[in-house]
Short mmCIF file of C-alpha atoms and ligand atoms in Angstrom, two decimals:
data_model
loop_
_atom_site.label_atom_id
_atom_site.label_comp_id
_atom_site.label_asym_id
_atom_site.label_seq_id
_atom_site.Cartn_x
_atom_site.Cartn_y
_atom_site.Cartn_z
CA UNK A 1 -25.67 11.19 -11.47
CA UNK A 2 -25.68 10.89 -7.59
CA UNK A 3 -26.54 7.62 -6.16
CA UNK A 4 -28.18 7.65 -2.93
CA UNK A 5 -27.31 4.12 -1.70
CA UNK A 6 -24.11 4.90 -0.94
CA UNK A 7 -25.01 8.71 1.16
CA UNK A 8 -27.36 6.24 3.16
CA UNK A 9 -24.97 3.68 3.73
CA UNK A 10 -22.49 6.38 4.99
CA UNK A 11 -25.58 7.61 7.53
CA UNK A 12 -25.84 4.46 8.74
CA UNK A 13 -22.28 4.57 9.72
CA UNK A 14 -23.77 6.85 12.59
CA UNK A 15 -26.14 3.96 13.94
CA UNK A 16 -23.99 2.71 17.13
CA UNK A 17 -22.65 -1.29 16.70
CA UNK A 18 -23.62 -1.47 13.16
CA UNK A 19 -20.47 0.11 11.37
CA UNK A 20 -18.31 -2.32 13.36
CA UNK A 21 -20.42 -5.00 12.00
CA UNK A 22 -20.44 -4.36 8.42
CA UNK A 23 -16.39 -3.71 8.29
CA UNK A 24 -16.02 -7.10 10.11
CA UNK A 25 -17.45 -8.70 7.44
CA UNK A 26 -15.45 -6.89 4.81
CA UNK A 27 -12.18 -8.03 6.86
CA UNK A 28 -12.85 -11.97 6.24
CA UNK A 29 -13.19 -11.94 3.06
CA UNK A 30 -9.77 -10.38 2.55
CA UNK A 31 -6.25 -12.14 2.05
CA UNK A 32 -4.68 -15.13 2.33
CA UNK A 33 -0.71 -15.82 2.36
CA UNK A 34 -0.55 -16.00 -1.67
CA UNK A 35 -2.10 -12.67 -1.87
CA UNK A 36 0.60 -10.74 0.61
CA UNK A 37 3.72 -12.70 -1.20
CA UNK A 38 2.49 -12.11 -4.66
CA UNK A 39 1.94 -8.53 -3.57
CA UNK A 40 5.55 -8.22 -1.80
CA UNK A 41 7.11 -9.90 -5.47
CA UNK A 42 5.25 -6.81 -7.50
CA UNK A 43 7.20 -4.57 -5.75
CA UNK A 44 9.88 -5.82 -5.28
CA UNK A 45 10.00 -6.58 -8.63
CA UNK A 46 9.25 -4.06 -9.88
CA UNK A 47 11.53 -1.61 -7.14
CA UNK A 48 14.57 -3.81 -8.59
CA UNK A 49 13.82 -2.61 -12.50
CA UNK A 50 13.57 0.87 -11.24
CA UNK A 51 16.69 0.69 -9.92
CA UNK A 52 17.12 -0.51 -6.54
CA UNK A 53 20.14 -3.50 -6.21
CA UNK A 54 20.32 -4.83 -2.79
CA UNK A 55 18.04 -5.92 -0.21
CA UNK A 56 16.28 -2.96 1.86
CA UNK A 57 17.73 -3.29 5.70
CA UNK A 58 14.55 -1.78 6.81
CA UNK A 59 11.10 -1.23 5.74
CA UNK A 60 7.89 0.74 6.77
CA UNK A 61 4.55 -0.08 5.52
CA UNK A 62 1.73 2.14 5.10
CA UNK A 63 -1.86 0.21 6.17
CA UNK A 64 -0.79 -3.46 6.12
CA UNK A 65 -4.74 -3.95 6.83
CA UNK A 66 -5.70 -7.44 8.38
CA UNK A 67 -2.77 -8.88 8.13
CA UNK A 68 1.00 -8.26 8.35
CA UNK A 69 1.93 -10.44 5.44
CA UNK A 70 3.38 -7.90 3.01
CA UNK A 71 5.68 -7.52 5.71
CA UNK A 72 6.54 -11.39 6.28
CA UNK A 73 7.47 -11.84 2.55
CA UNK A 74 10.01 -8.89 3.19
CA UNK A 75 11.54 -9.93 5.84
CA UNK A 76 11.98 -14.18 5.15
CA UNK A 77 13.46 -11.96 1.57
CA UNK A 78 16.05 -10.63 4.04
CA UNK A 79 14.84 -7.38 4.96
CA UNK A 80 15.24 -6.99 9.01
CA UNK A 81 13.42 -4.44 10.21
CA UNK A 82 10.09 -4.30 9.28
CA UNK A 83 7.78 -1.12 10.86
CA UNK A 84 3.79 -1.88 9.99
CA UNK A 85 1.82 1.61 10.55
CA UNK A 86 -2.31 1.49 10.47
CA UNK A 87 -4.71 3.95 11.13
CA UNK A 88 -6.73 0.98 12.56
CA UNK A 89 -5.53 -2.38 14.61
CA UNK A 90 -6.29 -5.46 12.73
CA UNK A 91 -3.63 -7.83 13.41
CA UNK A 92 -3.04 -10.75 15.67
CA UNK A 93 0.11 -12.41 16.45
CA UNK A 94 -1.57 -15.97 16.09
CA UNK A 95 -2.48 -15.17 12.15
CA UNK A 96 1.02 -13.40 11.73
CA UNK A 97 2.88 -16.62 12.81
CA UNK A 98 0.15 -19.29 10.40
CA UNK A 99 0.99 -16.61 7.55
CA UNK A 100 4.89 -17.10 8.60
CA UNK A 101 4.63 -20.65 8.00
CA UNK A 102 2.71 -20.82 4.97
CA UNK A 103 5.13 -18.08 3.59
CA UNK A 104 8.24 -20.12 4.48
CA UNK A 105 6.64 -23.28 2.15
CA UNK A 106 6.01 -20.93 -0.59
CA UNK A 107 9.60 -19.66 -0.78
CA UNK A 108 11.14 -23.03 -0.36
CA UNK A 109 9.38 -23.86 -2.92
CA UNK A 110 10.41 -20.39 -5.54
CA UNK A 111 6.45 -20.30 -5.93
CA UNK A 112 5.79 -17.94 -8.90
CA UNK A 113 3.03 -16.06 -9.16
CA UNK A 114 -0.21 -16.78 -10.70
CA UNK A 115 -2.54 -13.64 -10.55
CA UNK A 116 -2.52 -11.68 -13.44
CA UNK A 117 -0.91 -8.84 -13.56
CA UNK A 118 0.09 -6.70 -16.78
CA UNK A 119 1.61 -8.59 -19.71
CA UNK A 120 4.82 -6.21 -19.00
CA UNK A 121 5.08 -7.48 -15.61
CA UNK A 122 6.20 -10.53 -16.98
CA UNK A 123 9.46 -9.10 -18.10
CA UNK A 124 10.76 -8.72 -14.46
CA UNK A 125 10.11 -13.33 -13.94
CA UNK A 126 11.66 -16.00 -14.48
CA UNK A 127 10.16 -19.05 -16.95
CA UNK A 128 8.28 -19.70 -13.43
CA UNK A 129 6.90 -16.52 -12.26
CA UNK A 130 9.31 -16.21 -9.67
CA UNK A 131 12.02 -13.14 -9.45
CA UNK A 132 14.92 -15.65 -9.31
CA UNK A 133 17.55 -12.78 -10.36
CA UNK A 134 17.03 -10.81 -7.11
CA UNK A 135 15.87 -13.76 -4.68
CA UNK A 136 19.01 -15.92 -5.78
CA UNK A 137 19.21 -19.16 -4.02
CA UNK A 138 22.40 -17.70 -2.14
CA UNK A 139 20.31 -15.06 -1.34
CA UNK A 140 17.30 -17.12 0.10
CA UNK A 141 19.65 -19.80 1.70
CA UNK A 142 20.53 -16.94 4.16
CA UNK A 143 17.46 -15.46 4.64
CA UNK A 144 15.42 -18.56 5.28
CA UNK A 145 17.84 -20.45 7.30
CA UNK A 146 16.47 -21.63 10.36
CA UNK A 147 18.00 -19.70 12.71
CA UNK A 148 17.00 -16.57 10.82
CA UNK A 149 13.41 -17.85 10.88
CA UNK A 150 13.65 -18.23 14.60
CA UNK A 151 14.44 -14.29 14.95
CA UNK A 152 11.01 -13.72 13.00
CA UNK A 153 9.24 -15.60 14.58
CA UNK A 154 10.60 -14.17 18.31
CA UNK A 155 9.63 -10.65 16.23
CA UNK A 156 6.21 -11.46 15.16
CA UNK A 157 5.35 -12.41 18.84
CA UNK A 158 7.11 -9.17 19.93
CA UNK A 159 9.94 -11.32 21.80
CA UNK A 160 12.71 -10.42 19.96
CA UNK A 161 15.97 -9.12 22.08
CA UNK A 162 16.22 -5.88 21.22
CA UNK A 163 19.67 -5.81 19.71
CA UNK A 164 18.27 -8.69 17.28
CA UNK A 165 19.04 -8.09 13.58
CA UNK A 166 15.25 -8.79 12.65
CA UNK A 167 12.41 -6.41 14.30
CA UNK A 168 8.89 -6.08 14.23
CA UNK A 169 7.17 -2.99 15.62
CA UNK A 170 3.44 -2.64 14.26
CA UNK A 171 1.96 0.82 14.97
CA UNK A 172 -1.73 1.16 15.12
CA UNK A 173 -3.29 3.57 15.35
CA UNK A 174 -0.30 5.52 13.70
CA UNK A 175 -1.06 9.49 13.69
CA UNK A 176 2.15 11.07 14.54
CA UNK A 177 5.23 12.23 12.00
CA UNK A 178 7.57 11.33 14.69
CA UNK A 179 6.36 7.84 14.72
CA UNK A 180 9.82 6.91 13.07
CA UNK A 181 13.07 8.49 13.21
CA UNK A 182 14.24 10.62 9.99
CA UNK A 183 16.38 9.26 7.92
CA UNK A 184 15.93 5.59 8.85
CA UNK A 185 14.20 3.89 6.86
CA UNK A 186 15.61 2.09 3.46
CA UNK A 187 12.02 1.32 1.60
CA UNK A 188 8.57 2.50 2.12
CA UNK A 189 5.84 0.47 0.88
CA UNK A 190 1.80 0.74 0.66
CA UNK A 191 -0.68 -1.40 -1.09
CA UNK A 192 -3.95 0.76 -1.99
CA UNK A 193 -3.89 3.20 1.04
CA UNK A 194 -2.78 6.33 -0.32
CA UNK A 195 -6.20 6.95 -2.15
CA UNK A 196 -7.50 6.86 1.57
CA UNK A 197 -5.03 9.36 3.29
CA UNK A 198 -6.53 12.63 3.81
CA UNK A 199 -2.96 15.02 4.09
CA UNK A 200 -1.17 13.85 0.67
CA UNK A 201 1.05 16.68 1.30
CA UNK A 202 1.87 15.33 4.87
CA UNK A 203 1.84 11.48 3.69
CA UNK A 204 4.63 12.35 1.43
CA UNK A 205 6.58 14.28 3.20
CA UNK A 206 6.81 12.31 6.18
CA UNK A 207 7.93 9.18 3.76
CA UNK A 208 10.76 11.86 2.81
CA UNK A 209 11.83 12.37 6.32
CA UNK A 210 11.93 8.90 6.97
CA UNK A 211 13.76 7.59 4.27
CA UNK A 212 17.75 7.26 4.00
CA UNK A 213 18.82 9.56 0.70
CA UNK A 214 18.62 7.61 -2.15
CA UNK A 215 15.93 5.17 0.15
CA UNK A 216 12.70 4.23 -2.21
CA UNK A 217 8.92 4.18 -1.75
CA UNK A 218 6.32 2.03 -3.63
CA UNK A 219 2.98 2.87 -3.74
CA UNK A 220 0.14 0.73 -5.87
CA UNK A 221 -3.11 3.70 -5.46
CA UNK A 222 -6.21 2.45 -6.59
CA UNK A 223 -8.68 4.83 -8.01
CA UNK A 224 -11.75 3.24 -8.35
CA UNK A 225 -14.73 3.54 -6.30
CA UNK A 226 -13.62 0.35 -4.80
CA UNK A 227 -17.43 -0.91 -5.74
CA UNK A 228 -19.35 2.13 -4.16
CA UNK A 229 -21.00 3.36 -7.30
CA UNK A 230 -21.69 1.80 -10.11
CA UNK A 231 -19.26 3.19 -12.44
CA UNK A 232 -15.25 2.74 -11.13
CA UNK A 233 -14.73 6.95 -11.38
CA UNK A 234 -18.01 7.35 -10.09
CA UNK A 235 -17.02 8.87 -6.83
CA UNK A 236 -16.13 11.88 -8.82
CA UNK A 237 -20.36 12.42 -9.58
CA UNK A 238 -20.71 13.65 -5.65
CA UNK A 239 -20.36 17.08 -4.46
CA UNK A 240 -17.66 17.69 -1.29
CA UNK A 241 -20.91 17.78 1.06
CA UNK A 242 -22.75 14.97 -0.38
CA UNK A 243 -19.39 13.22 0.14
CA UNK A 244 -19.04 14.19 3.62
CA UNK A 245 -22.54 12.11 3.69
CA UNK A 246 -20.95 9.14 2.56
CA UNK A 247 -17.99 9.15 4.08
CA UNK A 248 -20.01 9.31 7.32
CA UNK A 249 -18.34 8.25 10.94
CA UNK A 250 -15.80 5.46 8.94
CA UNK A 251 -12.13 5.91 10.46
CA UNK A 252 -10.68 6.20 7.46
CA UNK A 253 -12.23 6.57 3.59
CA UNK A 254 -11.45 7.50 -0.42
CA UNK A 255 -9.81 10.97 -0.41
CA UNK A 256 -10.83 10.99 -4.38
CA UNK A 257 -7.57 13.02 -5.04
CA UNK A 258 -6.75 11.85 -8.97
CA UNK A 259 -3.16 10.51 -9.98
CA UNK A 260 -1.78 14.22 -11.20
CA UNK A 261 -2.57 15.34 -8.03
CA UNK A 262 -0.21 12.14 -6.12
CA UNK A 263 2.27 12.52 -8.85
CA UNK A 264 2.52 16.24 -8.34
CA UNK A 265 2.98 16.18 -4.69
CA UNK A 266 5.54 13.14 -4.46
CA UNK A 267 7.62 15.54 -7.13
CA UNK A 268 7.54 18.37 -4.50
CA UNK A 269 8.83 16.22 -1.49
CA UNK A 270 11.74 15.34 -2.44
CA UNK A 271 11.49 12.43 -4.26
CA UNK A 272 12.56 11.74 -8.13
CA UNK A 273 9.66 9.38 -9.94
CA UNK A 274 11.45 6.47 -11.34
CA UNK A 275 8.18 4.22 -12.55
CA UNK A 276 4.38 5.27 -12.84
CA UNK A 277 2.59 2.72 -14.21
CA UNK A 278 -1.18 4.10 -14.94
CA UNK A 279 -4.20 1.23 -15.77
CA UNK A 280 -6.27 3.86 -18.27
CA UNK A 281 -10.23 2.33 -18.36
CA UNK A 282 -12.26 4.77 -20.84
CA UNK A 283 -15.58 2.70 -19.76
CA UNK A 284 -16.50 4.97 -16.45
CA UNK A 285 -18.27 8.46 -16.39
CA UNK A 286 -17.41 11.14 -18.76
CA UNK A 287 -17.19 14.76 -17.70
CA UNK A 288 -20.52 16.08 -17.87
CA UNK A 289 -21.46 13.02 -15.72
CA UNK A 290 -19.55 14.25 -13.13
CA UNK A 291 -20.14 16.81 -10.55
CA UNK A 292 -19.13 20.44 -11.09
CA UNK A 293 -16.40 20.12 -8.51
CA UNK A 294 -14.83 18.20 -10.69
CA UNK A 295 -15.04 18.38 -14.58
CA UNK A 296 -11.89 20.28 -14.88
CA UNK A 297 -10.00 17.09 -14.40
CA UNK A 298 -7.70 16.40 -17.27
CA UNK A 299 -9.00 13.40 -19.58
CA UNK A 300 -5.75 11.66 -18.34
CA UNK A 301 -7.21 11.75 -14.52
CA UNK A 302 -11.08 11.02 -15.49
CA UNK A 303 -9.48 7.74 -16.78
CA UNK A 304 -7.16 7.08 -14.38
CA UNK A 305 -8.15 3.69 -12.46
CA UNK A 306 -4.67 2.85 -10.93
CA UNK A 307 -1.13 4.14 -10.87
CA UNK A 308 2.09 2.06 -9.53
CA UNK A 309 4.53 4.24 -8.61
CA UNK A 310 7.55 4.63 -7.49
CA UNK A 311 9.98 7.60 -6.62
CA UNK A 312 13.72 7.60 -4.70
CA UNK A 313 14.40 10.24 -2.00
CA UNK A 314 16.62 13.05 -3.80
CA UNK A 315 20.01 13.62 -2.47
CA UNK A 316 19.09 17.11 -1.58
CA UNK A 317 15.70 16.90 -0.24
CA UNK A 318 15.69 18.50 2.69
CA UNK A 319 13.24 18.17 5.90
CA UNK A 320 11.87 21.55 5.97
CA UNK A 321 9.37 22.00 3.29
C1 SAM B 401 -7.91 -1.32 1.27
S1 SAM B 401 -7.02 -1.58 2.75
C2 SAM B 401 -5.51 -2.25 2.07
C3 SAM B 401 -4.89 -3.24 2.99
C4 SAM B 401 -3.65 -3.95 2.45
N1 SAM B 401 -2.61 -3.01 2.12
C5 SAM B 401 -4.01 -4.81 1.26
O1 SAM B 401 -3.52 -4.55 0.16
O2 SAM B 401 -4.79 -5.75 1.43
C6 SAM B 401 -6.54 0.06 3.23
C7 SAM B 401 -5.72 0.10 4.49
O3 SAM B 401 -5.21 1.44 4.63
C8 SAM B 401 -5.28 1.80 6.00
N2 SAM B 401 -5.17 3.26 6.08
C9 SAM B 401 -6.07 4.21 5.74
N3 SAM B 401 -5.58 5.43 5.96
C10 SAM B 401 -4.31 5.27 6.42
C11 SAM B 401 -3.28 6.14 6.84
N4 SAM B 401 -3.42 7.48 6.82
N5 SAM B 401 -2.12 5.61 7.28
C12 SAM B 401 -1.94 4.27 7.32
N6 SAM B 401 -2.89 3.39 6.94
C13 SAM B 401 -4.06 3.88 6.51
C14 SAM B 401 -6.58 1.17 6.45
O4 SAM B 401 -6.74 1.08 7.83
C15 SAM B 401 -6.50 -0.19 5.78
O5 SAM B 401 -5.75 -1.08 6.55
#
C-alpha cells in the first residue's frame, strides 16, 4: 500500500530553494483571527470543564505556527504572560498587532463560535456560542480595558517595561529544556504539534518541569496524514526507512506515534489525565493494509484520527524522571 508521491515529494525536499517555496505557500493559506480565537475558546472551554477555575497568569504555547493569535485571545482573556515556542520563525510583529485589533472587535462583541465542533462541545456555550460563564463581563471589562490593551500591544512589539504585568517573549527556534524556568508556568497549550515532536518522552516532561503543581496542559493531536496519503491513517502503510524518504530535509514532520502511545507517556510525567476526547473514523486502512511495523496497533489506535487532551501536573511529580 505504499504511495510513492509522497517518498518523491520528501526527495525533493533535498532540491536547494524549492522546499522553502512549497512551505511558503502552505503558510498563506493558513489562519485568520476567527480561527486563533475560536481555537483559544476550545480550550479554554474545555480546560474550565476539566477543572480549571481562574484565569492562567501565564501561558506557554507549543508551535503557535504563522501567527501568534492563540496567544492574543489568551492574553485580551486576562492571561499576562504569554511564552510562544516554535521550532521555526513565522511571525511578524505587524500581523501580531492587525490580529490584536481584529481580536479586540470580536470580544467586544462576545462573538461565539461558528465552526463546528462536536455536538458535546456545545455543552460548555452559552445560547450564543460564547463561554460567557468564564469570560464574565466583569471579567472582560478588566481585561480589555484600554490601558490593559496598551500593555499588549507595547508586548507584541517587544516594548513592554520589563516589570509590566503583560509579556510577550516568542522563542523560535526553541530547542532547549531550559528555555523556561521550572515551575513557572500556569497553562501549557498546543494546537496539532505534538504529532510532529520527535522526543514525546522529552516534550512531556519538559511541560512537567515547567508547570506550577496543579498547572494544566492542553493538547488537540491530530492523527491524520494531514492529506499526504490518500487514506487519513495512511502514514502507518510506510516502513521507518521509506519514511525517512518522506520525511526528507523538512525541519520538522509527523512522528506517527498513535494516541496510546501520547496518553501513556503524559501518565508517566507527572501529569493526571482529566479529559481525552478521541474522534474514532473506521473509514481509513485496516491492518493488513498497513506495514509490518505496525499492525500490532490496537484497533483503538488504527482508528484513532484525533485526541483532545488534557492532564494537570500531579502534586508529587517530581523533576527527575
Ligand atoms: C500544523 S502547524 C500548527 C500551527 C498552529 N498551532 C495552528 O493550529 O494553526 C504545526 C506547528 O508545530 C511546530 N512544531 C513542530 N515541532 C515542534 C516542536 N518540537 N516544538 C514546537 N513547535 C513545533 C511547527 O513549526 C508548526 O508551527
Amino acid at each position: 500500500m505504499t504511495q510513492w508521491i509522497p517518498v518523491l515529494k520528501g526527495l525533493a525536499t533535498y532540491i536547494p530553494g524549492l522546499y522553502t517555496v512549497m512551505a511558503r505557500r502552505k503558510i498563506a493559506r493558513s489562519g485568520d483571527a476567527a480561527y486563533y480565537y475560536e481555537l483559544w475558546i476550545k480550550h479554554l472551554s474545555l480546560l474550565w470543564a476539566s477543572g480549571m477555575r481562574s484565569m492562567p497568569k501565564s501561558m506557554a504555547e507549543f508551535g503557535p505556527g504563522q501567527s501568534l493569535g492563540l496567544g492574543i485571545a489568551a492574553l485580551l482573556s486576562g492571561v499576562g504572560h504569554y511564552y510562544a515556542l516554535d521550532v521555526v520563525l513565522f511571525e511578524s510583529p505587524d500581523k501580531s498587532l492587525a490580529m490584536l485589533d481584529a481580536m479586540i472587535a470580536m470580544f467586544h462583541r462576545r462573538a461565539g463560535i461558528s465552526r463546528p465542533h462536536t455536538p458535546s462541545f456545545d455543552q460548555y456555550l452559552d445560547a450564543n456560542r460564547f463561554p460567557s460563564h468564564i469570560l464574565t463581563d466583569e471579567r472582560l471589562a478588566e481585561s480589555l480595558a484600554p490601558e490593559r490593551i496598551a500593555l499588549i500591544r507595547a508586548a507584541l512589539m517587544q516594548r513592554a517595561d520589563k516589570h509590566s504585568t503583560v509579556s510577550v517573549q516568542y522563542i523560535a527556534p526553541w530547542h532547549d529544556n531550559d528555555a523556561l524556568p521550572n515551575n513557572s508556568i500556569d497553562v501549557i497549550i498546543s494546537h496539532t504539534v505534538m504529532e510532529y515532536v520527535v522526543d514525546l518522552d522529552n516534550i512531556y516532561k519538559t511541560c512537567s518541569g515547567w508547570l506550577n503543581v496543579n498547572g494544566w496542559m492542553s493538547h488537540q493531536i491530530d492523527f491524520s496524514s494531514h492529506d499526504i496519503t490518500h487514506a487519513w491513517n495512511g502514514t502507518w502503510a510506510y516502513s521507518n526507512s521509506a519514511w525517512k524518504m518522506v520525511t526528507g530535509k523538512r525541519p520538522y514532520f509527523l512522528n506517527r506515534q498513535p494516541c496510546s502511545q501520547h496518553i501513556s507517556v503524559i501518565n508517566q510525567s507527572g501529569f493526571d489525565i482529566r479529559c481525552a476526547i478521541q474522534n474514532k473514523r473506521t473509514d481509513g486502512l485496516s491492518r493488513h493494509q498497513l506495514n509490518r511495523a505496525w499492525q500490532s496497533l490496537s484497533d483503538d489506535d488504527i482508528q484513532c484520527a484525533g485526541l483532545f487532551v488534557q492532564a494537570q501536573k500531579r502534586a508529587d511529580a517530581t523533576l527527575n524522571y
